[in-house]
Amino acid sequence: MSRISVRGFAVASATAVTAVGAVTGVASGSTGQPSSDAEALASDSTLLADIPAGQQAQVQTASLTQQADAQAIAADASAKKDAEASARKQAAEDAVAKQKAAKKAEADAKARKEAETKASRASVRSTSFPVQGSYTIAQIQAMATQMVPSGQFQCFSNIVDHESSWNYKAVNASSGAYGLFQALPGSKMSTVGSDWQTNPATQIKWGLNYMDSRYGSPCEAWSFWQANHWY
């Protein structure tokens, strides 16, 4: 089997032309010899026509295989690039979606909290109790259970326990703070009723409004109280 020069295909035509020129020169009587360049080219080249048919097929097949491999590599690189771009785009879209979901959840929580606060205040406004000359702790707590949302009552009760032990006439000797919530001055409770000194229902209404407006709820007010021992 003949070894095929790598330059064989590239110089086949040149070799053929050189060979024809040499024959033409002899026929016309020329005594010139083929140039050294032509001889070198011819000696370093193997014409496709000189390669046996079976070897030609092998060479052509190898060339096509090489081209197919190059195309496959290029296609793989393009597919990888497209996949990476698609992944980055999807990641960005997922991040935006999560951010929107978080904002929506925050807005929903805020809306629920506002709705609970409004419901609580509406409940306080619509609740009335008969006026008495004095009230027991049990009666005052019964009022509170009707006025304070059930999920907030324990926190509300904790604050009253620490501030006045449910004594609606409790007075701080040094500061003058007054009532169930030790309002300072006590007269600020007059915003919800002129009977703030003698009616625990008026004090409860004021205390609940205060906790809702300042902290958001009695439980948030209680969390603050635990951290600071005042509210």
CSV table of C-alpha atoms in Angstrom, one decimal, residues 103-118:
chain,number,residue,atom,x,y,z
A,103,LYS,CA,-43.8,41.3,48.6
A,104,LYS,CA,-47.3,39.9,48.1
A,105,ALA,CA,-47.0,37.8,51.3
A,106,GLU,CA,-45.9,40.9,53.2
A,107,ALA,CA,-48.8,43.0,51.8
A,108,ASP,CA,-51.3,40.2,52.6
A,109,ALA,CA,-49.9,40.0,56.2
A,110,LYS,CA,-50.2,43.7,56.6
A,111,ALA,CA,-53.7,43.7,55.3
A,112,ARG,CA,-54.7,40.9,57.7
A,113,LYS,CA,-53.2,42.8,60.6
A,114,GLU,CA,-55.0,46.0,59.7
A,115,ALA,CA,-58.3,44.1,59.3
A,116,GLU,CA,-57.8,42.5,62.7
A,117,THR,CA,-57.1,45.9,64.2
A,118,LYS,CA,-60.2,47.4,62.7
